[in-house]
CSV table of C-alpha atoms and ligand atoms in Angstrom, one decimal:
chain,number,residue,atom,x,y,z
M,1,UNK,CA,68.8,-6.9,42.1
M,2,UNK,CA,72.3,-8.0,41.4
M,3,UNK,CA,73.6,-6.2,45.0
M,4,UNK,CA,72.5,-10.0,46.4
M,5,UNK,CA,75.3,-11.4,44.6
M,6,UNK,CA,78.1,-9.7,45.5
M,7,UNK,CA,77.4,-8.9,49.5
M,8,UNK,CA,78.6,-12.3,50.2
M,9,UNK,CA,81.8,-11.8,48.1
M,10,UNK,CA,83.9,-9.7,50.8
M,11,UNK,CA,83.4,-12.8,53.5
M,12,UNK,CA,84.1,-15.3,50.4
M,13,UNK,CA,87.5,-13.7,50.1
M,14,UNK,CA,89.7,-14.8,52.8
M,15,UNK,CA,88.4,-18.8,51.9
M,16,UNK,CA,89.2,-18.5,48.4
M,17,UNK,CA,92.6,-16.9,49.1
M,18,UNK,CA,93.3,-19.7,51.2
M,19,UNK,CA,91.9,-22.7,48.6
M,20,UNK,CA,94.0,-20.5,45.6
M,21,UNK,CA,97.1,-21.4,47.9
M,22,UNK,CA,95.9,-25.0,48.8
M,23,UNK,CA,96.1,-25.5,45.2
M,24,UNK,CA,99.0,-23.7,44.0
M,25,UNK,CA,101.1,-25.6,46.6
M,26,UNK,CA,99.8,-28.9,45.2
M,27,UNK,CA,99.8,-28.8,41.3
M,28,UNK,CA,99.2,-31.8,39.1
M,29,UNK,CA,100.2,-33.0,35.6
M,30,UNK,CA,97.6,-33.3,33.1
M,31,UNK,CA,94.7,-35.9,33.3
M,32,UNK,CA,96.2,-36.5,36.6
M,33,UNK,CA,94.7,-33.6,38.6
M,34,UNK,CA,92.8,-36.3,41.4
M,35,UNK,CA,93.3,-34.1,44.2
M,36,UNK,CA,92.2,-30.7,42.5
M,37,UNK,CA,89.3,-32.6,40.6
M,38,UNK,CA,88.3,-33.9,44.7
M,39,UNK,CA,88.5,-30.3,46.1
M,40,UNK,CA,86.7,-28.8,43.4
M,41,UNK,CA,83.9,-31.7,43.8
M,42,UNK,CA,83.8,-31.3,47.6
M,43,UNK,CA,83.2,-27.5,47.0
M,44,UNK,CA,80.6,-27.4,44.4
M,45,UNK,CA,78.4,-30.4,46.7
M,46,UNK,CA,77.3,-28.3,49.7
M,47,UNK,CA,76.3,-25.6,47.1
M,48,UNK,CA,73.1,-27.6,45.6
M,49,UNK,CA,75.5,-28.7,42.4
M,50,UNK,CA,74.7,-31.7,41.1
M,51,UNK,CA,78.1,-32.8,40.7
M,52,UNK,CA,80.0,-35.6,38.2
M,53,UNK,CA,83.4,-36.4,38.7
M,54,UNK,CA,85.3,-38.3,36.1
M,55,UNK,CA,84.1,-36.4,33.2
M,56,UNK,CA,86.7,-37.3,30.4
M,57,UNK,CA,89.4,-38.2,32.8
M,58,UNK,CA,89.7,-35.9,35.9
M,59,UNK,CA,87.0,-33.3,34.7
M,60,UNK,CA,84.3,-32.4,36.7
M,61,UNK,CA,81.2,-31.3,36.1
M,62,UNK,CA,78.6,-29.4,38.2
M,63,UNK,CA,74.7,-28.7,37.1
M,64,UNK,CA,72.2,-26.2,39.0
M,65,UNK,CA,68.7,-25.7,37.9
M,66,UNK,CA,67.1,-22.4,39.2
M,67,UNK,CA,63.6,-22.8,37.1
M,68,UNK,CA,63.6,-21.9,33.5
M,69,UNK,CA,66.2,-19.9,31.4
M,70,UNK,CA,69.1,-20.4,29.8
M,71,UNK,CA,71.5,-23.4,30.1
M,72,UNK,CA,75.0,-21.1,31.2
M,73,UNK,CA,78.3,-22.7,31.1
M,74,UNK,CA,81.0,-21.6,32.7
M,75,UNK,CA,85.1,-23.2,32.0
M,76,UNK,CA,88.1,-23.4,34.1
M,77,UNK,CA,91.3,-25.3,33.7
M,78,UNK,CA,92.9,-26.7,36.2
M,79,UNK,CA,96.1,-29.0,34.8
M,80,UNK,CA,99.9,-27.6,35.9
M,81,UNK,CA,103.1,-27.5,34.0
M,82,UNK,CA,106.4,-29.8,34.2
M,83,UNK,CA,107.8,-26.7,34.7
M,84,UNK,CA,110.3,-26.2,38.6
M,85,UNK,CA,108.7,-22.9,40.3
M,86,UNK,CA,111.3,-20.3,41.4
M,87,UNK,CA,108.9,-17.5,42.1
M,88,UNK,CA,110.5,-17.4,46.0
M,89,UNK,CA,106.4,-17.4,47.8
M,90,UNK,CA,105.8,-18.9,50.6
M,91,UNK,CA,103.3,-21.0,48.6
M,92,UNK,CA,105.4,-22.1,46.2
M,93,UNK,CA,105.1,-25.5,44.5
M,94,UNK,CA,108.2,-28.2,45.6
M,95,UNK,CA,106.4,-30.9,44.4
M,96,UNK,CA,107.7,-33.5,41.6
M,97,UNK,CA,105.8,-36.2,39.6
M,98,UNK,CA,106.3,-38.8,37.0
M,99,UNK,CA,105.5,-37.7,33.8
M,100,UNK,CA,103.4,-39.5,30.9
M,101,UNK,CA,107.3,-41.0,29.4
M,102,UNK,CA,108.7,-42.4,32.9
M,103,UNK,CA,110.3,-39.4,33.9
M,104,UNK,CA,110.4,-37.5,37.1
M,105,UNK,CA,109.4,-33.5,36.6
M,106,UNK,CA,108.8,-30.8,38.9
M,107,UNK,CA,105.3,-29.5,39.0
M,108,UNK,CA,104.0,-25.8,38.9
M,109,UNK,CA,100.8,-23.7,38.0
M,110,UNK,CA,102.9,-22.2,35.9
M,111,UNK,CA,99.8,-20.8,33.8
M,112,UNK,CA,97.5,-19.7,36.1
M,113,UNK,CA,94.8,-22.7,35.8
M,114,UNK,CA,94.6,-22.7,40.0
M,115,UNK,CA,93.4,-19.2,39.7
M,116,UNK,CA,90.6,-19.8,37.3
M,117,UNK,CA,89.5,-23.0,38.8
M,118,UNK,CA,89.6,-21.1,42.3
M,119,UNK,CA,87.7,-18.1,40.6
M,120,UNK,CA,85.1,-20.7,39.7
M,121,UNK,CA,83.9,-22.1,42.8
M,122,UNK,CA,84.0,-18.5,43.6
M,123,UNK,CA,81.5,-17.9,41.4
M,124,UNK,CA,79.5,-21.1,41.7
M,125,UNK,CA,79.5,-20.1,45.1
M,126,UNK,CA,78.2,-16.2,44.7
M,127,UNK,CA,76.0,-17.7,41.6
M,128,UNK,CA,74.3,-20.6,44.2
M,129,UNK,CA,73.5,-18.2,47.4
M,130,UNK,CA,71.7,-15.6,44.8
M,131,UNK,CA,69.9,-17.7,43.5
M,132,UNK,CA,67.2,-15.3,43.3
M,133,UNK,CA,69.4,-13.0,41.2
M,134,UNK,CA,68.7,-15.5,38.2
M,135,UNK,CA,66.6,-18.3,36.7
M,136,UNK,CA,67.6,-20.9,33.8
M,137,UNK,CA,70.5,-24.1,34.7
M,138,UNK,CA,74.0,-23.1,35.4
M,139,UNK,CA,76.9,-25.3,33.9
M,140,UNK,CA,79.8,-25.4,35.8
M,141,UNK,CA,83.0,-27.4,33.6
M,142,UNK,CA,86.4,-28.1,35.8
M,143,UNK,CA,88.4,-28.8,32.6
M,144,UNK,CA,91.2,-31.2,32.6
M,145,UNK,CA,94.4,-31.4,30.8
M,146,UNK,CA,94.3,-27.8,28.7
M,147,UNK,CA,98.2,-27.7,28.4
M,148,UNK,CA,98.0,-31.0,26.1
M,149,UNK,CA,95.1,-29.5,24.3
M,150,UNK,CA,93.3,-32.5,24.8
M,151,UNK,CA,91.0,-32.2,28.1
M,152,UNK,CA,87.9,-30.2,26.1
M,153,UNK,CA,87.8,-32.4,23.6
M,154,UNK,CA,88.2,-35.6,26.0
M,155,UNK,CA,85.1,-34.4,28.3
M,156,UNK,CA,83.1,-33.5,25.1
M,157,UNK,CA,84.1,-37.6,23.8
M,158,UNK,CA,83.0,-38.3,27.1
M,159,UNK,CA,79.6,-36.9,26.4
M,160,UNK,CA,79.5,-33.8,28.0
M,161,UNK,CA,76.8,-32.6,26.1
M,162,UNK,CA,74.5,-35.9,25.9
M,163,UNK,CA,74.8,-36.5,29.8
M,164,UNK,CA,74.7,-32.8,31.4
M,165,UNK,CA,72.3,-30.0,29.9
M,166,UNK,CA,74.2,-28.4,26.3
M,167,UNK,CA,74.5,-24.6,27.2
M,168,UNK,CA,73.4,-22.0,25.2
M,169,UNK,CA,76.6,-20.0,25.7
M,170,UNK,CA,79.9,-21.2,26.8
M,171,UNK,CA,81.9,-18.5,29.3
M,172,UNK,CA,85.2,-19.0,30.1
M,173,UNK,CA,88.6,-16.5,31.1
M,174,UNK,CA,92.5,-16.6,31.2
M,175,UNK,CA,94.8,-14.9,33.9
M,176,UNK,CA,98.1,-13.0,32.1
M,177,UNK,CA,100.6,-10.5,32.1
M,178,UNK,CA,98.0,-7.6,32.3
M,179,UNK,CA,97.6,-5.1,35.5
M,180,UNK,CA,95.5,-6.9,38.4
M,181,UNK,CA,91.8,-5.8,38.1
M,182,UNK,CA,92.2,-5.2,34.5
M,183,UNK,CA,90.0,-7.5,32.1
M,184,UNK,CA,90.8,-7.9,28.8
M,185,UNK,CA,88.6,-8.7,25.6
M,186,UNK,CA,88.5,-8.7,22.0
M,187,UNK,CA,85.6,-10.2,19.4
M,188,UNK,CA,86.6,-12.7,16.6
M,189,UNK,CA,89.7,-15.2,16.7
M,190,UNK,CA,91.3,-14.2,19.9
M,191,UNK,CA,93.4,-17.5,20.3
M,192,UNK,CA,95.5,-19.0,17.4
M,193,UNK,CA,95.1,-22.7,16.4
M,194,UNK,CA,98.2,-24.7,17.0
M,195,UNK,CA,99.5,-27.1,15.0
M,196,UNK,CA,102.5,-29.7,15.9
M,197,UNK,CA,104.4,-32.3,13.2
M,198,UNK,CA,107.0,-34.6,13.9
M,199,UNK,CA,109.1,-35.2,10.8
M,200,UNK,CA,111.4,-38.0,10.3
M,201,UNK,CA,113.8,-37.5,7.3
M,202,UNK,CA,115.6,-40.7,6.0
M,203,UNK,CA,119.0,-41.1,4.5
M,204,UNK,CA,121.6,-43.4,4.2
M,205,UNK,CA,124.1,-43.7,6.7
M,206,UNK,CA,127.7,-43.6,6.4
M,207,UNK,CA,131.5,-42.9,7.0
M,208,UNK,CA,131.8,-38.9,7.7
M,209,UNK,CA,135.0,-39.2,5.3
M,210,UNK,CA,132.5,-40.7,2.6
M,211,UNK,CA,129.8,-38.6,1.7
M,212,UNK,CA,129.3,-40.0,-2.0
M,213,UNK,CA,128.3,-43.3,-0.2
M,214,UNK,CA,125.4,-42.0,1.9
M,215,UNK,CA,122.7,-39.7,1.3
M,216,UNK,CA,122.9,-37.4,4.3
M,217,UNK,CA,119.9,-36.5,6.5
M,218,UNK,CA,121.3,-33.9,8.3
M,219,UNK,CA,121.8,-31.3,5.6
M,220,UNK,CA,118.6,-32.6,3.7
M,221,UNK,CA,117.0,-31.4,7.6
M,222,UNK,CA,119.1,-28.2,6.9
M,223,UNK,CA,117.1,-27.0,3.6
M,224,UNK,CA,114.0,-28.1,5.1
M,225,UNK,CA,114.5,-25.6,8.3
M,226,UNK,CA,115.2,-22.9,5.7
M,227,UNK,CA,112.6,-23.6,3.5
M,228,UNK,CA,110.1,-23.8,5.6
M,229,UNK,CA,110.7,-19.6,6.4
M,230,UNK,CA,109.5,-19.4,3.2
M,231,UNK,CA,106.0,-20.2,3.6
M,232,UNK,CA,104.9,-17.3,6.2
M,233,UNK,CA,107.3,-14.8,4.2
M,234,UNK,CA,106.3,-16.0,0.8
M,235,UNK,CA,103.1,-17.7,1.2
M,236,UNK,CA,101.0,-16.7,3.7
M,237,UNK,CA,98.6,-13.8,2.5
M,238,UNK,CA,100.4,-10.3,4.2
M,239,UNK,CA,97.3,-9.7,5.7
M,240,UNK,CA,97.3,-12.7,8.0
M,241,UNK,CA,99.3,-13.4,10.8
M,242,UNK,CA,101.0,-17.2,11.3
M,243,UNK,CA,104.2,-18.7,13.1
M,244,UNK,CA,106.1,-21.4,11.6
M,245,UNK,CA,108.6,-22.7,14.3
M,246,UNK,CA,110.7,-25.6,14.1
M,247,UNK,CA,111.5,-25.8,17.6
M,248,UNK,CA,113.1,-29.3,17.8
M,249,UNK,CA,116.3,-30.8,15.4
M,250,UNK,CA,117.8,-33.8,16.2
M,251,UNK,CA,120.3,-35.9,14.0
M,252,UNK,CA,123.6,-37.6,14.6
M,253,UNK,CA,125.5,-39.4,17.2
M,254,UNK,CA,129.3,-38.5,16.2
M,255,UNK,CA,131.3,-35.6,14.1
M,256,UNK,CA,132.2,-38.3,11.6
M,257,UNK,CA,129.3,-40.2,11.5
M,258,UNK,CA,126.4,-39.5,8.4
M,259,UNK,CA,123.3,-40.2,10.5
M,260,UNK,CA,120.6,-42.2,9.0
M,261,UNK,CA,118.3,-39.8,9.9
M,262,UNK,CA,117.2,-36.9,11.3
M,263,UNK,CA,114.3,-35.5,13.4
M,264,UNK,CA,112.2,-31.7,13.2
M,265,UNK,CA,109.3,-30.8,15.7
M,266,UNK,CA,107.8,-28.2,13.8
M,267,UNK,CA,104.7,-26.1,15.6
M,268,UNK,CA,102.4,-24.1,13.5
M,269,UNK,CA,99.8,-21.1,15.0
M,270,UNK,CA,97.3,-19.7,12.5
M,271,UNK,CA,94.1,-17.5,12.8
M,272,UNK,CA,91.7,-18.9,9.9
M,273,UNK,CA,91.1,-22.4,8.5
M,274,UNK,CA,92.5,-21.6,5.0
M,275,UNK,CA,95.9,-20.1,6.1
M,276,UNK,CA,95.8,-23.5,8.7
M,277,UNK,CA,95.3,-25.8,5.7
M,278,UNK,CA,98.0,-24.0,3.6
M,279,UNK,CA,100.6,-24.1,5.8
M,280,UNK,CA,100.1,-27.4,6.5
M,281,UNK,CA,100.3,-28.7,3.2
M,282,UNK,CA,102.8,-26.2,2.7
M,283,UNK,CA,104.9,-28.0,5.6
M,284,UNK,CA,104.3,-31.1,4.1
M,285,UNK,CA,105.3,-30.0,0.3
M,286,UNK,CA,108.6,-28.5,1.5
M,287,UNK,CA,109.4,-31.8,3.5
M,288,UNK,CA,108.4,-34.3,0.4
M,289,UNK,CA,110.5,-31.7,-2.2
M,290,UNK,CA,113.5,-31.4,0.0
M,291,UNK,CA,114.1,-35.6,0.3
M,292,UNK,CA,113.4,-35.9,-3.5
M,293,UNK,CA,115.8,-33.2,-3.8
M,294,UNK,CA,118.4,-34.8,-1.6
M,295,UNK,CA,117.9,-38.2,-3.4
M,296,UNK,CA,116.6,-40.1,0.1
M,297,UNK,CA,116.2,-43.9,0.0
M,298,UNK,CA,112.5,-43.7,1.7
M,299,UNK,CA,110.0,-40.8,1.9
M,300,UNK,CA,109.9,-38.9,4.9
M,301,UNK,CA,107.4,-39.3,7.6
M,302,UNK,CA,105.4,-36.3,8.6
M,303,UNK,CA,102.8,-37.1,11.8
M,304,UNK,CA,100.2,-34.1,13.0
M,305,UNK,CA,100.0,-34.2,16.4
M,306,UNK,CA,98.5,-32.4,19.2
M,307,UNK,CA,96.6,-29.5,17.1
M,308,UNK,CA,94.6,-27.0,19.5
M,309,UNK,CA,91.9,-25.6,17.6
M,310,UNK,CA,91.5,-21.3,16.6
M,311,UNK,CA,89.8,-20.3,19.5
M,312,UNK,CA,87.0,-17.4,18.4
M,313,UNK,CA,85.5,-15.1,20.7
M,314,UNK,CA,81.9,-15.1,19.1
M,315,UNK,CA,82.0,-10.7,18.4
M,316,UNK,CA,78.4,-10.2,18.7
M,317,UNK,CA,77.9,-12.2,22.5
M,318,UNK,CA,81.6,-10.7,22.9
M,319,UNK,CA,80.3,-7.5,22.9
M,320,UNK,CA,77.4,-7.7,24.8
M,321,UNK,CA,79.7,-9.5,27.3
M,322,UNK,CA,81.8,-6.7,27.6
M,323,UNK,CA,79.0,-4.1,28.0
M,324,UNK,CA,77.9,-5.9,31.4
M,325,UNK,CA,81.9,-5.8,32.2
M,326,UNK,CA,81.8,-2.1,31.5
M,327,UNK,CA,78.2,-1.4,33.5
M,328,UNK,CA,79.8,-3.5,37.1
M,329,UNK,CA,83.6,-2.7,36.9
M,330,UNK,CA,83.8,0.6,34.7
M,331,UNK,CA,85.8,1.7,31.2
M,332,UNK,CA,89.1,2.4,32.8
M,333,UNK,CA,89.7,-1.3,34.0
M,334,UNK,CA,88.7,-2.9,29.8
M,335,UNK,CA,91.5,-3.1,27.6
M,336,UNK,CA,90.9,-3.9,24.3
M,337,UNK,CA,93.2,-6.7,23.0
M,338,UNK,CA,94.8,-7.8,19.4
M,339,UNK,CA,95.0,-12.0,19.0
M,340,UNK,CA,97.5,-13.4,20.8
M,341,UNK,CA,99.7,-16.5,19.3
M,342,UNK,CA,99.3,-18.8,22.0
M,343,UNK,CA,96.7,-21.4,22.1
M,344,UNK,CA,93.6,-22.9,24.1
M,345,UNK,CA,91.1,-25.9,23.7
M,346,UNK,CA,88.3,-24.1,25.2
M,347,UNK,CA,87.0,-23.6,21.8
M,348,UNK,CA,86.5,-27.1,21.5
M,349,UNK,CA,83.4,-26.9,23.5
M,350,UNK,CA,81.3,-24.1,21.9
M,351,UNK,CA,82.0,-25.7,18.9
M,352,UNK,CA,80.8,-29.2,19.8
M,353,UNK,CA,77.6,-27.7,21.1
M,354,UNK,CA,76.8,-25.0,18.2
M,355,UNK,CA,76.9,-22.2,20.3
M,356,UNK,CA,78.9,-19.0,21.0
M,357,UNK,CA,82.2,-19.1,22.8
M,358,UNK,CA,83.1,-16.0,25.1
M,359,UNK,CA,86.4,-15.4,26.4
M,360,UNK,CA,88.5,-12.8,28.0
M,361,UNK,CA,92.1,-11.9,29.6
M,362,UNK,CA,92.4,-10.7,33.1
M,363,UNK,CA,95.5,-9.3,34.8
M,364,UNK,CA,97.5,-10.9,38.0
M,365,UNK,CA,100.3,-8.3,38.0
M,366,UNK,CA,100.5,-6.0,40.3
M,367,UNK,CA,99.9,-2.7,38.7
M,368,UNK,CA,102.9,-0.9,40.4
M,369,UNK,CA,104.8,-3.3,39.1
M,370,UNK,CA,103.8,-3.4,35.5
M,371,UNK,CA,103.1,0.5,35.5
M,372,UNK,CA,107.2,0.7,36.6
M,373,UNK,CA,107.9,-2.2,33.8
M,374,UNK,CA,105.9,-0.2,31.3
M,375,UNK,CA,107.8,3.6,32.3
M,376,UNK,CA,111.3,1.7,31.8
M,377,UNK,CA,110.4,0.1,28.7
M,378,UNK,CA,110.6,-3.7,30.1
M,379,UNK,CA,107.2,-5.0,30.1
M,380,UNK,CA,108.1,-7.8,28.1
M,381,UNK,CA,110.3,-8.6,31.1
M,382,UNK,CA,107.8,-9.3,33.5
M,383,UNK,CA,107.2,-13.3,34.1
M,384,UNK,CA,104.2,-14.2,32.2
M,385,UNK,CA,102.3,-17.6,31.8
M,386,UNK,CA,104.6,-20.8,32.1
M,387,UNK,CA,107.6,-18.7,33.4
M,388,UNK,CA,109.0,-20.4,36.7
M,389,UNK,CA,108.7,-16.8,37.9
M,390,UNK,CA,105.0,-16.4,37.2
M,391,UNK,CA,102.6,-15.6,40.5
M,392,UNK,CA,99.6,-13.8,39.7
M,393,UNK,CA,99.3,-11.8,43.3
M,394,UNK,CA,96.4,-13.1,45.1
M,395,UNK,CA,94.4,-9.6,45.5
M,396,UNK,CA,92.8,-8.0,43.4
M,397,UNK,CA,93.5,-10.8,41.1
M,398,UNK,CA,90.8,-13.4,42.5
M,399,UNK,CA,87.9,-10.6,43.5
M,400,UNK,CA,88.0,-9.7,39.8
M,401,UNK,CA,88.1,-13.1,38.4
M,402,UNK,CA,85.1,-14.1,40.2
M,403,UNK,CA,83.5,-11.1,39.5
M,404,UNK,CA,83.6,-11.5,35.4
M,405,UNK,CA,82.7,-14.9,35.5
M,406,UNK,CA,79.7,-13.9,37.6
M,407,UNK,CA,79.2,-10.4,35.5
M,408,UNK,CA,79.1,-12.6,32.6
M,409,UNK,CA,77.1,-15.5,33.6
M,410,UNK,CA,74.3,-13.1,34.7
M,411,UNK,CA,74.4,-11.0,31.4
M,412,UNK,CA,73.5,-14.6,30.0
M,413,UNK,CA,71.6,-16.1,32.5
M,414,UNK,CA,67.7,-15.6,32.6
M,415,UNK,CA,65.8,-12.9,34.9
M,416,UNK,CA,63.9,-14.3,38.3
M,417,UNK,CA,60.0,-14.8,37.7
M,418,UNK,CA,59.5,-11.9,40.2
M,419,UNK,CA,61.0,-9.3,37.6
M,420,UNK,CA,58.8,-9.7,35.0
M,421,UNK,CA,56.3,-7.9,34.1
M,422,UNK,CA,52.7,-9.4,35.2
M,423,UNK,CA,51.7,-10.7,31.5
M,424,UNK,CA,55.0,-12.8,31.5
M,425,UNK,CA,54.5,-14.3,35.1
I,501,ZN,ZN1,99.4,-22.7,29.6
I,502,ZN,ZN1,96.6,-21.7,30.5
């Protein structure tokens, strides 16, 4: 039955190839992705989609009802990185934007988001001429603004699920650092939840020569930063895995000059609500001890910012997800994957609608290349996601990113009238 689908796919190819390069040559900044949301819209139209553009910002949104079944929605990012693209393809991203501050940034897909959203209209399109293949309503989400973990949860606020159909299942998939054509999957928190605080410590300012006439912010910042090790080492059950970074310090104009005070970006990645609550208050103990400590004129100021939540991978539709992989593209090409520390808002949407979420990996590095990295011991050498360097090759990365989204919408999607049984017609 399912042969319908994927005839079409071969002719497909070429189009998609050449939309994947339309795309990667123009990125855009988050919430500003006008021209990708337009392209996407101006595909999904001709295929029967009903489609919404606007959805929380630049989102778009496309609904087809095939009879009854299950509602089936399937995710795809499409935002691009400040980051300046050196990957040397003919393709390659020279453009430059003005950021949220003011500032002028180069622009790259430096994660991969014009692949998925190209492997979606892939699949819309396979999904929309086989019609007959399936029955239910098929949900298709072009998801603005992922990198700010903040387009989810701003086309869910924007009543995702009030003015479009609320799926029963929400399908959605990452390219990485894996071998092209491989896919891979793993049941239970998959993605960590990410946490960000901006600290501002206050002293008192003063002469360098001086120090018993200020109160100095800059070693009270010092014993925070060290402290703060303390609470995955000493805290933090074995068992579970977090990351405390303090990525950003500031303080201090001049070597003889006591600041008045100084700054910490701290980022936080954790797998289960209680170890996310802990370390937070943790964070926030640590910071509040330290200044008492130090004597500091004013309590610090800790702000939460920008939190992504733990992205789970509900096990049970995980697994049945992963047996239709196995049954279209074989074993050999499923790799079974540990949680990785980076994070994703796509969680965002199965939880707002109470259902399960379902995501997976699949590779965009060519397997020569990986298989020679792997032989001399440098994998973790090859450019992965937000490296300047990073370029998923086009083939066989596209074929099998439309393929699992439509492997997986199928597994979830209902059977055609015609293949029941006559009591159920
Ligand atoms: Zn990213
Ligand atoms: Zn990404």
């Amino acid at each position: 039955m399912t042969d319908i689908v994927w005839k079409e796919l071969d002719e497909l190819s070429a189009g998609l190839a050449e939309f994947y390069r339309d795309l990667h040559r123009h990125p855009e900044l988050s919430f500003a992705e006008h021209r990708t949301a337009a392209l996407v819209a101006e595909g999904l139209r001709p295929l029967g989609f009903e489609v919404t553009e606007g959805v929380g910002g630049t989102g778009v949104v496309g609904v087809l009802h095939r009879g009854d079944g299950p509602v089936v929605m399937l995710r795809a990012d499409i935002d691009a990185l400040p980051v300046a693209e050196k990957t040397g393809l003919s393709y390659a991203s020279t453009v430059r934007a003005t950021d949220p501050a003011g500032d002028e940034v180069p622009v790259m897909h430096a994660c991969g988001h014009d692949m998925h959203a190209t492997c979606l209209l892939g699949a819309a399109t396979l999904l929309a001429h086989a019609s007959a293949a399936w029955s239910g309503t098929l949900l298709v989400v072009f998801q603005p603004a992922e990198e700010l973990a903040r387009g989810a949860r701003a086309m869910v606020d924007d009543g995702l699920f009030r003015r479009f159909p609320k799926p029963d299942i929400v399908l959605g998939q990452h390219v990485g650092p894996l071998p092209a054509g491989v896919i891979g999957h793993g049941g239970g928190p998959l993605m960590a939840a990410s946490d960000t605080a901006k600290v501002v410590l206050h002293g008192r300012g003063g002469h360098g020569s001086r120090p018993e006439a200020a109160v100095d912010p800059v070693l009270m910042a010092a014993n925070v930063v060290t402290r703060l090790q303390g609470i995955v080492a000493r805290e933090v059950p074995p068992a579970e895995a977090a990351v405390v970074t303090v990525g950003r310090l500031q303080a201090g104009t001049k070597d003889n000059i006591i600041p008045d005070t100084a700054e910490l970006g701290i980022n936080v990645r954790s797998y289960s609500p209680q170890t996310r609550a802990l370390i937070r208050a943790a964070i926030e103990r640590v910071i509040g001890g330290e200044a008492t400590a130090s004597g500091a004129p004013q309590p610090p100021e800790v702000e939460w910012v920008s939190p992504a939540p733990l992205l789970v991978s509900d096990p049970d539709a995980t697994a049945a997800t992963v047996r239709a992989f196995a049954a279209h593209f074989g074993q050999e090409r499923l790799l079974p994957m540990q949680p990785v520390t980076a994070s994703e808002d796509v969680g965002v949407f199965g939880e707002a609608a109470g259902v399960p979420t379902v995501y997976w990996f699949w590779g965009g590095l060519d397997a020569e290349t990986v298989t020679t990295a792997l032989r001399e011991g440098r994998f973790d050498s090859l450019p992965a996601n937000h490296s300047p360097h990073f370029a998923p090759v086009i083939e066989p990365t596209l074929g099998t990113g439309v393929q699992a989204l439509v492997v997986a919408a199928l597994a979830w999607l209902g059977s055609p009238a015609e293949d029941r049984g006559p009591s159920q017609v």
